[in-house]
Short mmCIF file of C-alpha atoms in Angstrom, two decimals:
data_model
loop_
_atom_site.label_atom_id
_atom_site.label_comp_id
_atom_site.label_asym_id
_atom_site.label_seq_id
_atom_site.Cartn_x
_atom_site.Cartn_y
_atom_site.Cartn_z
CA MET A 1 115.60 81.16 73.61
CA ALA A 2 115.93 80.61 77.36
CA PRO A 3 112.70 80.34 79.33
CA LEU A 4 111.41 83.51 80.95
CA ARG A 5 112.06 83.44 84.68
CA ILE A 6 108.97 84.53 86.59
CA ALA A 7 108.64 84.99 90.34
CA LEU A 8 105.13 84.65 91.76
CA LEU A 9 104.52 86.39 95.09
CA VAL A 10 101.62 84.52 96.68
CA ASN A 11 99.80 87.05 98.90
CA ASP A 12 96.81 85.01 100.03
CA THR A 13 94.99 81.71 99.63
CA PRO A 14 91.96 81.49 97.35
CA VAL A 15 88.61 80.66 98.94
CA GLN A 16 87.96 76.92 99.24
CA PRO A 17 85.56 76.62 96.26
CA VAL A 18 88.26 78.15 94.02
CA VAL A 19 90.92 75.81 95.45
CA ASP A 20 88.61 72.83 94.89
CA ALA A 21 87.94 73.81 91.28
CA PHE A 22 91.26 75.30 90.16
CA GLY A 23 93.95 74.69 92.78
CA GLU A 24 96.12 77.12 94.74
CA TYR A 25 97.49 80.33 93.22
CA PRO A 26 100.69 78.74 91.85
CA GLN A 27 98.63 76.22 89.84
CA ILE A 28 96.16 78.89 88.71
CA TYR A 29 98.86 81.30 87.52
CA GLU A 30 100.87 78.51 85.89
CA ARG A 31 97.79 77.55 83.88
CA TRP A 32 96.92 81.17 82.98
CA LEU A 33 100.43 81.90 81.80
CA SER A 34 100.65 78.64 79.84
CA GLU A 35 97.31 79.28 78.14
CA SER A 36 98.20 82.88 77.24
CA LYS A 37 101.56 82.21 75.55
CA PRO A 38 101.62 83.62 72.03
CA SER A 39 103.24 80.43 70.73
CA GLU A 40 104.69 77.11 71.86
CA ASP A 41 108.14 78.62 71.29
CA VAL A 42 107.67 80.77 74.39
CA ALA A 43 108.67 79.03 77.61
CA PHE A 44 108.73 80.18 81.20
CA ARG A 45 109.85 78.89 84.57
CA MET A 46 107.81 80.14 87.51
CA THR A 47 108.98 80.08 91.12
CA SER A 48 106.43 80.77 93.87
CA PHE A 49 107.16 82.71 97.06
CA ASP A 50 104.64 82.37 99.91
CA VAL A 51 105.03 85.85 101.39
CA VAL A 52 102.17 85.34 103.86
CA ASN A 53 103.58 82.34 105.70
CA HIS A 54 107.23 83.17 105.00
CA PRO A 55 107.48 86.97 105.26
CA GLY A 56 110.84 88.33 104.33
CA VAL A 57 111.55 85.61 101.75
CA TYR A 58 111.46 87.44 98.44
CA PRO A 59 113.03 86.80 95.05
CA ASN A 60 116.22 88.50 94.01
CA PRO A 61 115.00 90.80 91.20
CA ASP A 62 118.24 90.23 89.28
CA GLU A 63 117.39 86.53 88.95
CA TYR A 64 113.97 87.00 87.31
CA ASP A 65 112.62 88.51 84.12
CA GLY A 66 109.32 89.40 85.78
CA ILE A 67 107.56 89.41 89.12
CA VAL A 68 103.82 88.72 89.43
CA LEU A 69 101.77 89.39 92.56
CA THR A 70 98.61 87.46 93.36
CA GLY A 71 95.55 89.13 94.79
CA SER A 72 94.85 89.36 98.48
CA GLY A 73 91.81 89.64 100.71
CA ALA A 74 93.61 92.37 102.68
CA HIS A 75 95.05 95.66 101.58
CA ALA A 76 97.74 98.04 102.73
CA LEU A 77 95.41 100.17 104.86
CA THR A 78 93.93 97.28 106.84
CA CYS A 79 96.46 97.46 109.68
CA HIS A 80 96.36 101.26 109.82
CA ILE A 81 92.57 101.37 109.96
CA CYS A 82 92.42 98.71 112.68
CA ALA A 83 95.10 100.50 114.70
CA ARG A 84 93.12 103.76 114.64
CA HIS A 85 89.94 102.07 115.87
CA ASP A 86 91.43 99.83 118.56
#
């Protein structure tokens, strides 16, 4: 069986204590996915996309079996709320 192809959209950077203890999001998600595999027969290949520092660089959905999004300290309404109060 070919490895599952997973795209990770990195939407933020964890706070420093988390980075110090567990690493950046790609390392955290790699570990979580590895530890949650139902068996050693399941393999995956994860590619990270830093959408904060490289906006507009996204995976081609046809090239991946799944896309995972990390959390973020911001949300979709942040810009709209700020714009209304400025």
